[in-house]
PDB file of C-alpha atoms in Angstrom:
ATOM      1  CA  MET O 166      11.437 -10.219  15.025  1.00  0.00           C
ATOM      2  CA  LYS O 167      11.978  -6.477  13.780  1.00  0.00           C
ATOM      3  CA  GLU O 168      12.472  -5.448  10.213  1.00  0.00           C
ATOM      4  CA  TRP O 169      15.160  -4.577   9.459  1.00  0.00           C
ATOM      5  CA  ASN O 170      16.618  -2.524   6.004  1.00  0.00           C
ATOM      6  CA  HIS O 171      19.923  -2.845   4.846  1.00  0.00           C
ATOM      7  CA  LYS O 172      22.194  -0.290   7.225  1.00  0.00           C
ATOM      8  CA  GLU O 173      20.752  -2.297   9.896  1.00  0.00           C
ATOM      9  CA  TRP O 174      21.291  -5.874   8.385  1.00  0.00           C
ATOM     10  CA  SER O 175      25.077  -4.558   8.014  1.00  0.00           C
ATOM     11  CA  LYS O 176      25.169  -2.844  11.489  1.00  0.00           C
ATOM     12  CA  ALA O 177      24.081  -6.683  13.073  1.00  0.00           C
ATOM     13  CA  LYS O 178      26.217  -8.820  10.995  1.00  0.00           C
ATOM     14  CA  ASN O 179      29.261  -6.802  11.839  1.00  0.00           C
ATOM     15  CA  THR O 180      29.345  -6.203  15.109  1.00  0.00           C
ATOM     16  CA  ASN O 181      28.174  -9.893  16.182  1.00  0.00           C
ATOM     17  CA  LYS O 182      29.987 -13.250  16.446  1.00  0.00           C
ATOM     18  CA  LEU O 183      26.124 -13.953  14.466  1.00  0.00           C
ATOM     19  CA  ALA O 184      23.398 -12.741  13.154  1.00  0.00           C
ATOM     20  CA  ALA O 185      20.798 -13.506  10.803  1.00  0.00           C
ATOM     21  CA  TYR O 186      18.424 -11.821   8.223  1.00  0.00           C
ATOM     22  CA  TYR O 187      15.049 -13.131   6.753  1.00  0.00           C
ATOM     23  CA  LEU O 188      14.088 -12.863   3.633  1.00  0.00           C
ATOM     24  CA  TYR O 189      10.461 -12.676   2.543  1.00  0.00           C
ATOM     25  CA  THR O 190       7.213 -11.231   0.530  1.00  0.00           C
ATOM     26  CA  PRO O 191       4.142 -10.960   1.286  1.00  0.00           C
ATOM     27  CA  MET O 192       2.485 -13.083  -1.209  1.00  0.00           C
ATOM     28  CA  CYS O 193       4.690 -15.856  -0.478  1.00  0.00           C
ATOM     29  CA  GLY O 194       2.919 -18.885   1.387  1.00  0.00           C
ATOM     30  CA  THR O 195       5.363 -20.611   2.894  1.00  0.00           C
ATOM     31  CA  CYS O 196       7.094 -17.767   3.662  1.00  0.00           C
ATOM     32  CA  GLN O 197       4.770 -17.039   6.131  1.00  0.00           C
ATOM     33  CA  LEU O 198       4.675 -20.747   7.788  1.00  0.00           C
ATOM     34  CA  ALA O 199       8.357 -20.092   7.969  1.00  0.00           C
ATOM     35  CA  SER O 200       7.965 -17.147   9.486  1.00  0.00           C
ATOM     36  CA  LYS O 201       5.843 -18.438  12.670  1.00  0.00           C
ATOM     37  CA  MET O 202       8.887 -21.491  12.812  1.00  0.00           C
ATOM     38  CA  LEU O 203      11.262 -18.740  13.416  1.00  0.00           C
ATOM     39  CA  GLU O 204       9.374 -17.218  15.858  1.00  0.00           C
ATOM     40  CA  VAL O 205       9.569 -20.009  18.203  1.00  0.00           C
ATOM     41  CA  VAL O 206      13.284 -19.499  17.340  1.00  0.00           C
ATOM     42  CA  VAL O 207      13.671 -16.630  18.356  1.00  0.00           C
ATOM     43  CA  ALA O 208      11.946 -16.374  21.525  1.00  0.00           C
ATOM     44  CA  ALA O 209      14.276 -19.277  22.714  1.00  0.00           C
ATOM     45  CA  MET O 210      17.206 -17.568  21.566  1.00  0.00           C
ATOM     46  CA  PRO O 211      16.070 -13.341  22.559  1.00  0.00           C
ATOM     47  CA  ASP O 212      19.793 -13.204  22.610  1.00  0.00           C
ATOM     48  CA  LEU O 213      20.314 -13.389  18.430  1.00  0.00           C
ATOM     49  CA  PRO O 214      20.285 -10.999  16.693  1.00  0.00           C
ATOM     50  CA  ILE O 215      17.493 -11.539  14.003  1.00  0.00           C
ATOM     51  CA  GLY O 216      15.528  -9.416  11.866  1.00  0.00           C
ATOM     52  CA  LYS O 217      13.492  -9.703   8.857  1.00  0.00           C
ATOM     53  CA  ALA O 218      12.609  -7.679   5.483  1.00  0.00           C
ATOM     54  CA  ASN O 219      10.474  -7.623   2.821  1.00  0.00           C
ATOM     55  CA  LEU O 220      12.932  -8.483   0.081  1.00  0.00           C
ATOM     56  CA  ASN O 221      10.520  -6.144  -2.490  1.00  0.00           C
ATOM     57  CA  TYR O 222      12.254  -3.854  -0.446  1.00  0.00           C
ATOM     58  CA  VAL O 223      15.764  -4.774  -0.148  1.00  0.00           C
ATOM     59  CA  GLN O 224      16.326  -5.671  -3.346  1.00  0.00           C
ATOM     60  CA  GLU O 225      20.299  -4.480  -2.873  1.00  0.00           C
ATOM     61  CA  ILE O 226      20.757  -7.516  -0.835  1.00  0.00           C
ATOM     62  CA  ALA O 227      18.962  -9.972  -3.767  1.00  0.00           C
ATOM     63  CA  SER O 228      21.763  -8.508  -5.547  1.00  0.00           C
ATOM     64  CA  LEU O 229      24.477  -8.707  -3.062  1.00  0.00           C
ATOM     65  CA  TYR O 230      23.772 -12.128  -1.807  1.00  0.00           C
ATOM     66  CA  GLU O 231      22.837 -13.912  -5.298  1.00  0.00           C
ATOM     67  CA  ILE O 232      19.224 -14.583  -3.124  1.00  0.00           C
ATOM     68  CA  GLU O 233      17.115 -17.109  -5.403  1.00  0.00           C
ATOM     69  CA  SER O 234      14.731 -17.518  -4.168  1.00  0.00           C
ATOM     70  CA  VAL O 235      11.839 -16.946  -0.679  1.00  0.00           C
ATOM     71  CA  PRO O 236      12.040 -17.459   2.308  1.00  0.00           C
ATOM     72  CA  CYS O 237      15.860 -17.295   3.124  1.00  0.00           C
ATOM     73  CA  LEU O 238      17.440 -17.255   5.935  1.00  0.00           C
ATOM     74  CA  LEU O 239      21.084 -15.402   5.507  1.00  0.00           C
ATOM     75  CA  ILE O 240      23.081 -16.860   8.543  1.00  0.00           C
ATOM     76  CA  THR O 241      26.557 -14.541   9.064  1.00  0.00           C
ATOM     77  CA  GLU O 242      29.515 -16.001  11.266  1.00  0.00           C
ATOM     78  CA  ASN O 243      32.066 -13.070  12.205  1.00  0.00           C
ATOM     79  CA  GLY O 244      30.481 -10.542   9.315  1.00  0.00           C
ATOM     80  CA  LYS O 245      30.698 -13.066   6.328  1.00  0.00           C
ATOM     81  CA  LEU O 246      27.813 -15.092   5.496  1.00  0.00           C
ATOM     82  CA  LYS O 247      28.118 -18.524   6.909  1.00  0.00           C
ATOM     83  CA  GLU O 248      24.974 -20.360   4.984  1.00  0.00           C
ATOM     84  CA  LYS O 249      21.474 -19.418   3.142  1.00  0.00           C
ATOM     85  CA  VAL O 250      18.934 -21.248   3.955  1.00  0.00           C
ATOM     86  CA  TYR O 251      15.806 -21.893   2.084  1.00  0.00           C
ATOM     87  CA  ALA O 252      14.165 -25.000   3.293  1.00  0.00           C
ATOM     88  CA  PHE O 253      12.604 -24.544   6.892  1.00  0.00           C
ATOM     89  CA  HIS O 254      11.998 -28.205   7.330  1.00  0.00           C
ATOM     90  CA  SER O 255      11.401 -27.471  11.276  1.00  0.00           C
ATOM     91  CA  VAL O 256      11.917 -25.352  13.935  1.00  0.00           C
ATOM     92  CA  PRO O 257      14.551 -27.818  15.593  1.00  0.00           C
ATOM     93  CA  TYR O 258      16.499 -27.789  12.123  1.00  0.00           C
ATOM     94  CA  ILE O 259      16.159 -24.079  11.942  1.00  0.00           C
ATOM     95  CA  TYR O 260      17.794 -23.389  16.114  1.00  0.00           C
ATOM     96  CA  GLU O 261      20.392 -26.376  14.756  1.00  0.00           C
ATOM     97  CA  LYS O 262      21.362 -23.950  12.202  1.00  0.00           C
ATOM     98  CA  LEU O 263      21.500 -21.244  14.556  1.00  0.00           C
ATOM     99  CA  LYS O 264      22.864 -23.030  17.544  1.00  0.00           C
ATOM    100  CA  THR O 265      26.057 -23.967  15.967  1.00  0.00           C
ATOM    101  CA  VAL O 266      28.270 -20.819  17.672  1.00  0.00           C
ATOM    102  CA  ASP O 267      28.071 -19.565  20.857  1.00  0.00           C
ATOM    103  CA  VAL O 268      26.730 -15.543  20.497  1.00  0.00           C
TER     104      VAL O 268
END
């Protein structure tokens, strides 16, 4: 998963049917576990545009999307926010959230 800045996220969400943006902070233990789960999902869905960002460096995203906590996965469909996922229950759970739309 590649680190994206705000500009890269905007481009991905506006040029793809489905896109996801994973927000984390480095000192968050739950974020580290969520990152590992997402790596498995990314390997299973290589065509899905998904990026990540340290929320400390993209504070404008936190304000714009009213991020309440990390980890957070923003899922957009056709450029519009579809869902904010805060609870990363399991790899299959995240996979199902992301496969609801054909890329």
